[in-house]
Each structure stands twice: as C-alpha cells, then as structure tokens.
JSON list of C-alpha atoms in Angstrom, two decimals:
[
{"chain": "A", "resi": 1, "resn": "CYS", "atom": "CA", "xyz": [135.65, 114.52, 159.50]},
{"chain": "A", "resi": 2, "resn": "THR", "atom": "CA", "xyz": [138.93, 111.93, 159.65]},
{"chain": "A", "resi": 3, "resn": "ARG", "atom": "CA", "xyz": [138.02, 109.03, 161.55]},
{"chain": "A", "resi": 4, "resn": "VAL", "atom": "CA", "xyz": [141.08, 107.60, 163.94]},
{"chain": "A", "resi": 5, "resn": "LEU", "atom": "CA", "xyz": [141.18, 104.51, 165.88]},
{"chain": "A", "resi": 6, "resn": "LEU", "atom": "CA", "xyz": [143.34, 103.87, 168.64]},
{"chain": "A", "resi": 7, "resn": "LEU", "atom": "CA", "xyz": [143.15, 100.14, 170.05]},
{"chain": "A", "resi": 8, "resn": "GLY", "atom": "CA", "xyz": [145.04, 99.23, 173.08]},
{"chain": "A", "resi": 9, "resn": "LEU", "atom": "CA", "xyz": [145.18, 97.62, 176.18]},
{"chain": "A", "resi": 10, "resn": "GLN", "atom": "CA", "xyz": [143.73, 99.08, 179.47]},
{"chain": "A", "resi": 11, "resn": "SER", "atom": "CA", "xyz": [146.42, 100.47, 181.51]},
{"chain": "A", "resi": 12, "resn": "SER", "atom": "CA", "xyz": [148.82, 100.83, 178.02]},
{"chain": "A", "resi": 13, "resn": "GLY", "atom": "CA", "xyz": [149.11, 104.64, 177.85]},
{"chain": "A", "resi": 14, "resn": "VAL", "atom": "CA", "xyz": [146.33, 104.63, 175.45]},
{"chain": "A", "resi": 15, "resn": "SER", "atom": "CA", "xyz": [144.20, 107.25, 176.99]},
{"chain": "A", "resi": 16, "resn": "LEU", "atom": "CA", "xyz": [146.90, 109.38, 177.62]},
{"chain": "A", "resi": 17, "resn": "PHE", "atom": "CA", "xyz": [148.22, 109.12, 174.15]},
{"chain": "A", "resi": 18, "resn": "ALA", "atom": "CA", "xyz": [145.02, 110.04, 173.01]},
{"chain": "A", "resi": 19, "resn": "THR", "atom": "CA", "xyz": [144.44, 112.96, 175.05]},
{"chain": "A", "resi": 20, "resn": "MET", "atom": "CA", "xyz": [148.05, 114.43, 173.83]},
{"chain": "A", "resi": 21, "resn": "LEU", "atom": "CA", "xyz": [146.42, 113.90, 170.29]},
{"chain": "A", "resi": 22, "resn": "GLY", "atom": "CA", "xyz": [143.20, 116.17, 171.83]},
{"chain": "A", "resi": 23, "resn": "MET", "atom": "CA", "xyz": [146.05, 119.13, 172.01]},
{"chain": "A", "resi": 24, "resn": "LEU", "atom": "CA", "xyz": [146.27, 119.31, 168.22]},
{"chain": "A", "resi": 25, "resn": "PRO", "atom": "CA", "xyz": [144.19, 121.72, 166.64]},
{"chain": "A", "resi": 26, "resn": "ARG", "atom": "CA", "xyz": [140.81, 120.60, 165.04]},
{"chain": "A", "resi": 27, "resn": "THR", "atom": "CA", "xyz": [140.64, 117.42, 166.65]},
{"chain": "A", "resi": 28, "resn": "ILE", "atom": "CA", "xyz": [137.78, 115.80, 169.06]},
{"chain": "A", "resi": 29, "resn": "VAL", "atom": "CA", "xyz": [139.25, 113.10, 171.39]},
{"chain": "A", "resi": 30, "resn": "VAL", "atom": "CA", "xyz": [136.94, 110.11, 173.20]},
{"chain": "A", "resi": 31, "resn": "PRO", "atom": "CA", "xyz": [140.12, 109.11, 175.31]},
{"chain": "A", "resi": 32, "resn": "ASN", "atom": "CA", "xyz": [138.67, 106.19, 176.87]},
{"chain": "A", "resi": 33, "resn": "LEU", "atom": "CA", "xyz": [135.59, 103.99, 175.35]},
{"chain": "A", "resi": 34, "resn": "PHE", "atom": "CA", "xyz": [134.27, 101.94, 177.91]},
{"chain": "A", "resi": 35, "resn": "ALA", "atom": "CA", "xyz": [134.29, 98.44, 177.51]},
{"chain": "A", "resi": 36, "resn": "GLY", "atom": "CA", "xyz": [131.48, 96.84, 176.10]},
{"chain": "A", "resi": 37, "resn": "PHE", "atom": "CA", "xyz": [130.36, 99.90, 174.25]},
{"chain": "A", "resi": 38, "resn": "LEU", "atom": "CA", "xyz": [131.15, 100.61, 170.51]},
{"chain": "A", "resi": 39, "resn": "PRO", "atom": "CA", "xyz": [132.01, 103.68, 169.12]},
{"chain": "A", "resi": 40, "resn": "PRO", "atom": "CA", "xyz": [129.74, 105.88, 166.95]},
{"chain": "A", "resi": 41, "resn": "ARG", "atom": "CA", "xyz": [128.81, 105.39, 163.36]},
{"chain": "A", "resi": 42, "resn": "PRO", "atom": "CA", "xyz": [129.99, 107.88, 160.66]},
{"chain": "A", "resi": 43, "resn": "GLU", "atom": "CA", "xyz": [126.47, 108.67, 159.81]},
{"chain": "A", "resi": 44, "resn": "ASP", "atom": "CA", "xyz": [126.21, 109.69, 164.02]},
{"chain": "A", "resi": 45, "resn": "LEU", "atom": "CA", "xyz": [129.30, 112.45, 163.60]},
{"chain": "A", "resi": 46, "resn": "THR", "atom": "CA", "xyz": [127.48, 115.17, 161.76]},
{"chain": "A", "resi": 47, "resn": "ASP", "atom": "CA", "xyz": [128.17, 117.67, 164.07]},
{"chain": "A", "resi": 48, "resn": "VAL", "atom": "CA", "xyz": [131.86, 117.11, 163.53]},
{"chain": "A", "resi": 49, "resn": "PRO", "atom": "CA", "xyz": [133.54, 119.63, 161.25]},
{"chain": "A", "resi": 50, "resn": "ALA", "atom": "CA", "xyz": [135.01, 118.97, 157.91]},
{"chain": "A", "resi": 51, "resn": "GLY", "atom": "CA", "xyz": [138.54, 118.69, 158.20]},
{"chain": "A", "resi": 52, "resn": "TRP", "atom": "CA", "xyz": [138.51, 117.88, 161.73]},
{"chain": "A", "resi": 53, "resn": "ARG", "atom": "CA", "xyz": [140.10, 114.50, 163.54]},
{"chain": "A", "resi": 54, "resn": "TYR", "atom": "CA", "xyz": [137.66, 112.26, 165.66]},
{"chain": "A", "resi": 55, "resn": "VAL", "atom": "CA", "xyz": [139.59, 110.29, 167.46]},
{"chain": "A", "resi": 56, "resn": "VAL", "atom": "CA", "xyz": [138.47, 107.39, 169.46]},
{"chain": "A", "resi": 57, "resn": "ALA", "atom": "CA", "xyz": [140.63, 105.39, 172.09]},
{"chain": "A", "resi": 58, "resn": "ALA", "atom": "CA", "xyz": [139.09, 101.80, 172.54]},
{"chain": "A", "resi": 59, "resn": "ARG", "atom": "CA", "xyz": [140.24, 98.90, 174.99]},
{"chain": "A", "resi": 60, "resn": "ILE", "atom": "CA", "xyz": [140.90, 95.15, 174.12]},
{"chain": "A", "resi": 61, "resn": "ASN", "atom": "CA", "xyz": [138.07, 93.46, 175.57]},
{"chain": "A", "resi": 62, "resn": "ALA", "atom": "CA", "xyz": [136.21, 90.10, 176.09]},
{"chain": "A", "resi": 63, "resn": "HIS", "atom": "CA", "xyz": [132.56, 92.16, 175.64]},
{"chain": "A", "resi": 64, "resn": "VAL", "atom": "CA", "xyz": [133.47, 93.66, 172.05]},
{"chain": "A", "resi": 65, "resn": "THR", "atom": "CA", "xyz": [135.85, 92.45, 169.65]},
{"chain": "A", "resi": 66, "resn": "PRO", "atom": "CA", "xyz": [138.21, 94.42, 167.93]},
{"chain": "A", "resi": 67, "resn": "ALA", "atom": "CA", "xyz": [136.81, 93.82, 164.68]},
{"chain": "A", "resi": 68, "resn": "ALA", "atom": "CA", "xyz": [133.10, 95.18, 166.06]},
{"chain": "A", "resi": 69, "resn": "THR", "atom": "CA", "xyz": [134.73, 98.24, 166.88]},
{"chain": "A", "resi": 70, "resn": "VAL", "atom": "CA", "xyz": [136.42, 98.50, 163.43]},
{"chain": "A", "resi": 71, "resn": "ALA", "atom": "CA", "xyz": [133.28, 97.84, 161.47]},
{"chain": "A", "resi": 72, "resn": "ARG", "atom": "CA", "xyz": [131.19, 100.19, 163.83]},
{"chain": "A", "resi": 73, "resn": "LEU", "atom": "CA", "xyz": [133.27, 103.20, 163.64]},
{"chain": "A", "resi": 74, "resn": "ARG", "atom": "CA", "xyz": [134.97, 102.80, 159.99]},
{"chain": "A", "resi": 75, "resn": "PRO", "atom": "CA", "xyz": [138.45, 104.77, 160.74]},
{"chain": "A", "resi": 76, "resn": "ASP", "atom": "CA", "xyz": [140.30, 106.18, 157.89]},
{"chain": "A", "resi": 77, "resn": "LEU", "atom": "CA", "xyz": [143.09, 105.64, 160.23]},
{"chain": "A", "resi": 78, "resn": "ALA", "atom": "CA", "xyz": [143.61, 102.75, 162.75]},
{"chain": "A", "resi": 79, "resn": "VAL", "atom": "CA", "xyz": [146.67, 102.72, 165.07]},
{"chain": "A", "resi": 80, "resn": "LEU", "atom": "CA", "xyz": [147.39, 99.57, 167.15]},
{"chain": "A", "resi": 81, "resn": "TRP", "atom": "CA", "xyz": [148.97, 101.14, 170.58]},
{"chain": "A", "resi": 82, "resn": "LEU", "atom": "CA", "xyz": [151.22, 98.56, 172.57]},
{"chain": "A", "resi": 83, "resn": "ARG", "atom": "CA", "xyz": [153.21, 98.78, 175.62]},
{"chain": "A", "resi": 84, "resn": "HIS", "atom": "CA", "xyz": [155.85, 95.96, 176.94]},
{"chain": "A", "resi": 85, "resn": "PRO", "atom": "CA", "xyz": [153.37, 93.15, 177.81]},
{"chain": "A", "resi": 86, "resn": "VAL", "atom": "CA", "xyz": [155.26, 92.66, 181.26]},
{"chain": "A", "resi": 87, "resn": "ALA", "atom": "CA", "xyz": [154.80, 96.25, 182.39]},
{"chain": "A", "resi": 88, "resn": "SER", "atom": "CA", "xyz": [151.14, 95.96, 181.04]},
{"chain": "A", "resi": 89, "resn": "HIS", "atom": "CA", "xyz": [150.69, 92.71, 183.04]},
{"chain": "A", "resi": 90, "resn": "LEU", "atom": "CA", "xyz": [151.86, 94.37, 186.49]},
{"chain": "A", "resi": 91, "resn": "SER", "atom": "CA", "xyz": [150.15, 97.61, 185.75]},
{"chain": "A", "resi": 92, "resn": "LEU", "atom": "CA", "xyz": [146.96, 96.26, 184.96]},
{"chain": "A", "resi": 93, "resn": "SER", "atom": "CA", "xyz": [146.78, 93.48, 187.69]},
{"chain": "A", "resi": 94, "resn": "ALA", "atom": "CA", "xyz": [147.37, 96.28, 190.16]},
{"chain": "A", "resi": 95, "resn": "LYS", "atom": "CA", "xyz": [144.50, 97.83, 189.11]},
{"chain": "A", "resi": 96, "resn": "PRO", "atom": "CA", "xyz": [140.74, 97.34, 190.77]},
{"chain": "A", "resi": 97, "resn": "ALA", "atom": "CA", "xyz": [139.14, 97.14, 187.39]},
{"chain": "A", "resi": 98, "resn": "ALA", "atom": "CA", "xyz": [141.81, 94.45, 186.31]},
{"chain": "A", "resi": 99, "resn": "ASN", "atom": "CA", "xyz": [139.18, 91.98, 185.58]},
{"chain": "A", "resi": 100, "resn": "ARG", "atom": "CA", "xyz": [136.27, 94.12, 184.47]},
{"chain": "A", "resi": 101, "resn": "ALA", "atom": "CA", "xyz": [135.32, 92.94, 180.68]},
{"chain": "A", "resi": 102, "resn": "GLY", "atom": "CA", "xyz": [137.82, 89.86, 180.86]},
{"chain": "A", "resi": 103, "resn": "THR", "atom": "CA", "xyz": [140.52, 88.95, 182.98]},
{"chain": "A", "resi": 104, "resn": "VAL", "atom": "CA", "xyz": [143.94, 90.58, 182.46]},
{"chain": "A", "resi": 105, "resn": "ASP", "atom": "CA", "xyz": [145.34, 87.23, 180.95]},
{"chain": "A", "resi": 106, "resn": "ALA", "atom": "CA", "xyz": [142.24, 86.77, 178.49]},
{"chain": "A", "resi": 107, "resn": "LYS", "atom": "CA", "xyz": [142.76, 90.75, 177.60]},
{"chain": "A", "resi": 108, "resn": "LEU", "atom": "CA", "xyz": [146.65, 89.93, 176.63]},
{"chain": "A", "resi": 109, "resn": "ARG", "atom": "CA", "xyz": [145.97, 87.01, 175.05]},
{"chain": "A", "resi": 110, "resn": "LEU", "atom": "CA", "xyz": [143.33, 89.08, 172.94]},
{"chain": "A", "resi": 111, "resn": "LEU", "atom": "CA", "xyz": [145.84, 91.81, 172.05]},
{"chain": "A", "resi": 112, "resn": "GLU", "atom": "CA", "xyz": [148.07, 88.98, 170.85]},
{"chain": "A", "resi": 113, "resn": "ALA", "atom": "CA", "xyz": [145.96, 87.75, 168.63]},
{"chain": "A", "resi": 114, "resn": "VAL", "atom": "CA", "xyz": [145.29, 90.91, 167.32]},
{"chain": "A", "resi": 115, "resn": "HIS", "atom": "CA", "xyz": [148.87, 91.97, 167.15]},
{"chain": "A", "resi": 116, "resn": "SER", "atom": "CA", "xyz": [149.86, 88.66, 165.36]},
{"chain": "A", "resi": 117, "resn": "ARG", "atom": "CA", "xyz": [147.30, 88.71, 162.75]},
{"chain": "A", "resi": 118, "resn": "ARG", "atom": "CA", "xyz": [147.27, 92.48, 161.59]},
{"chain": "A", "resi": 119, "resn": "GLY", "atom": "CA", "xyz": [147.11, 92.70, 158.25]},
{"chain": "A", "resi": 120, "resn": "ASP", "atom": "CA", "xyz": [146.88, 89.19, 157.37]},
{"chain": "A", "resi": 121, "resn": "ASP", "atom": "CA", "xyz": [143.89, 87.83, 155.66]},
{"chain": "A", "resi": 122, "resn": "GLY", "atom": "CA", "xyz": [141.35, 87.55, 158.31]},
{"chain": "A", "resi": 123, "resn": "GLY", "atom": "CA", "xyz": [143.22, 90.22, 160.51]},
{"chain": "A", "resi": 124, "resn": "LEU", "atom": "CA", "xyz": [142.60, 93.70, 161.42]},
{"chain": "A", "resi": 125, "resn": "ALA", "atom": "CA", "xyz": [144.50, 96.38, 159.14]},
{"chain": "A", "resi": 126, "resn": "PHE", "atom": "CA", "xyz": [146.43, 99.27, 160.86]},
{"chain": "A", "resi": 127, "resn": "ASN", "atom": "CA", "xyz": [148.05, 101.96, 159.32]},
{"chain": "A", "resi": 128, "resn": "ALA", "atom": "CA", "xyz": [150.58, 101.88, 162.18]},
{"chain": "A", "resi": 129, "resn": "THR", "atom": "CA", "xyz": [151.52, 100.04, 165.36]},
{"chain": "A", "resi": 130, "resn": "LEU", "atom": "CA", "xyz": [153.15, 102.64, 167.86]},
{"chain": "A", "resi": 131, "resn": "HIS", "atom": "CA", "xyz": [154.57, 101.37, 170.92]},
{"chain": "A", "resi": 132, "resn": "LEU", "atom": "CA", "xyz": [154.41, 103.64, 174.36]},
{"chain": "A", "resi": 133, "resn": "GLU", "atom": "CA", "xyz": [158.21, 102.95, 175.23]},
{"chain": "A", "resi": 134, "resn": "GLY", "atom": "CA", "xyz": [158.89, 104.69, 171.77]},
{"chain": "A", "resi": 135, "resn": "VAL", "atom": "CA", "xyz": [157.71, 107.83, 172.98]},
{"chain": "A", "resi": 136, "resn": "PHE", "atom": "CA", "xyz": [160.52, 107.88, 175.62]},
{"chain": "A", "resi": 137, "resn": "LEU", "atom": "CA", "xyz": [163.14, 105.53, 174.17]},
{"chain": "A", "resi": 138, "resn": "HIS", "atom": "CA", "xyz": [163.15, 106.25, 170.70]},
{"chain": "A", "resi": 139, "resn": "ARG", "atom": "CA", "xyz": [161.62, 109.85, 170.61]},
{"chain": "A", "resi": 140, "resn": "GLU", "atom": "CA", "xyz": [162.88, 110.73, 167.06]},
{"chain": "A", "resi": 141, "resn": "ALA", "atom": "CA", "xyz": [161.73, 107.53, 165.15]},
{"chain": "A", "resi": 142, "resn": "PHE", "atom": "CA", "xyz": [158.34, 107.56, 166.85]},
{"chain": "A", "resi": 143, "resn": "GLU", "atom": "CA", "xyz": [157.59, 111.41, 165.99]},
{"chain": "A", "resi": 144, "resn": "MET", "atom": "CA", "xyz": [158.56, 110.48, 162.60]},
{"chain": "A", "resi": 145, "resn": "LYS", "atom": "CA", "xyz": [156.23, 107.59, 162.46]},
{"chain": "A", "resi": 146, "resn": "LEU", "atom": "CA", "xyz": [153.49, 109.47, 164.07]},
{"chain": "A", "resi": 147, "resn": "ALA", "atom": "CA", "xyz": [153.73, 112.14, 161.75]},
{"chain": "A", "resi": 148, "resn": "ALA", "atom": "CA", "xyz": [153.37, 110.13, 158.76]},
{"chain": "A", "resi": 149, "resn": "THR", "atom": "CA", "xyz": [150.78, 107.94, 159.84]},
{"chain": "A", "resi": 150, "resn": "LEU", "atom": "CA", "xyz": [148.47, 111.27, 160.98]},
{"chain": "A", "resi": 151, "resn": "GLY", "atom": "CA", "xyz": [149.49, 113.46, 158.34]},
{"chain": "A", "resi": 152, "resn": "LEU", "atom": "CA", "xyz": [151.30, 116.05, 161.09]},
{"chain": "A", "resi": 153, "resn": "SER", "atom": "CA", "xyz": [153.51, 118.88, 160.59]},
{"chain": "A", "resi": 154, "resn": "ASP", "atom": "CA", "xyz": [156.69, 118.76, 162.78]},
{"chain": "A", "resi": 155, "resn": "VAL", "atom": "CA", "xyz": [155.30, 122.03, 164.86]},
{"chain": "A", "resi": 156, "resn": "GLU", "atom": "CA", "xyz": [151.79, 119.71, 165.40]},
{"chain": "A", "resi": 157, "resn": "THR", "atom": "CA", "xyz": [154.19, 116.39, 166.28]},
{"chain": "A", "resi": 158, "resn": "ARG", "atom": "CA", "xyz": [156.19, 118.55, 168.81]},
{"chain": "A", "resi": 159, "resn": "LEU", "atom": "CA", "xyz": [153.04, 120.70, 169.87]},
{"chain": "A", "resi": 160, "resn": "MET", "atom": "CA", "xyz": [151.47, 117.26, 171.20]},
{"chain": "A", "resi": 161, "resn": "LEU", "atom": "CA", "xyz": [154.59, 115.60, 172.54]}
]
C-alpha cells in the first residue's frame, strides 16, 4: 500500500481533508490520530491491499514529535497541511481541548519549527505543503498541486473536492 501522512495542527482542517481523501477509491483513512499516539508501522498494515492508499492525519502536539510519527509510519508521501496562523489560533483557542497535548501557543511554535525547517538538513522532508485556504481561494492551483502530489487523475481530484 501507499502510506500517506498528513501532518497539521488541530483545528486546521486536516481531518476534513483526510476524510475527503477517503472518498477516493482504494483509500483507507485514519482521519484523526489522537495526540500522544503513534501511527501503525508498515509491517502492521498487512491487511491493506496492494495498490491502496493508507492515509493518516496526525496532529502537531507536545507529546509525540512529528519526527517520531514519520519514523514510525515511514510514509511514501508526506504532506504538511497548513491553515492561516491567526485563523488557527482563534479556532483552536475556542475549543474545549485546545490545550490538550500542549498549549495553543506551544503547538503553533512546534508547527512553525516544522514548517521553517522542512527539507533542511535535520528537518522533515515533505512532498508538498498544502493550505486549507487554497481549497477555497486558489482552487485550480490547489487541484493541480494535489493531483501532482498524490498522483490523482482529474476525475479523482474533482471527486474528492
């Protein structure tokens, strides 16, 4: 199977995006990997048929580092999912679980560190960085980037969006 990691902040829309990916044929999605938990190892995915996608949406949190999540899942594709930081802060701060697995500010700092070091020596390598706002404000560019990153046809891209 093709292992896909979506890494984003709580309240960023990453679970919704994962769920949308789940509309694609031959796709299994874990839309909300809880803070403090690691994804399964590739050797634990023997029940996922060859040729299928296994998508995990993981949150930036203070309990499990993004590097540990990547090391455990060993994704074939990794996507950093972003939402405008002000919108993220406002949305997350209003939620009862806002400070679970780290404060809102600590999570935003962790996300900033991952974003600023992506691809650098010692940073995590991502195949793409996608933005929630791109779905609505730059639809065509978002669709093209999504299709190129995940190897989707035009029909598959439009099916999920």
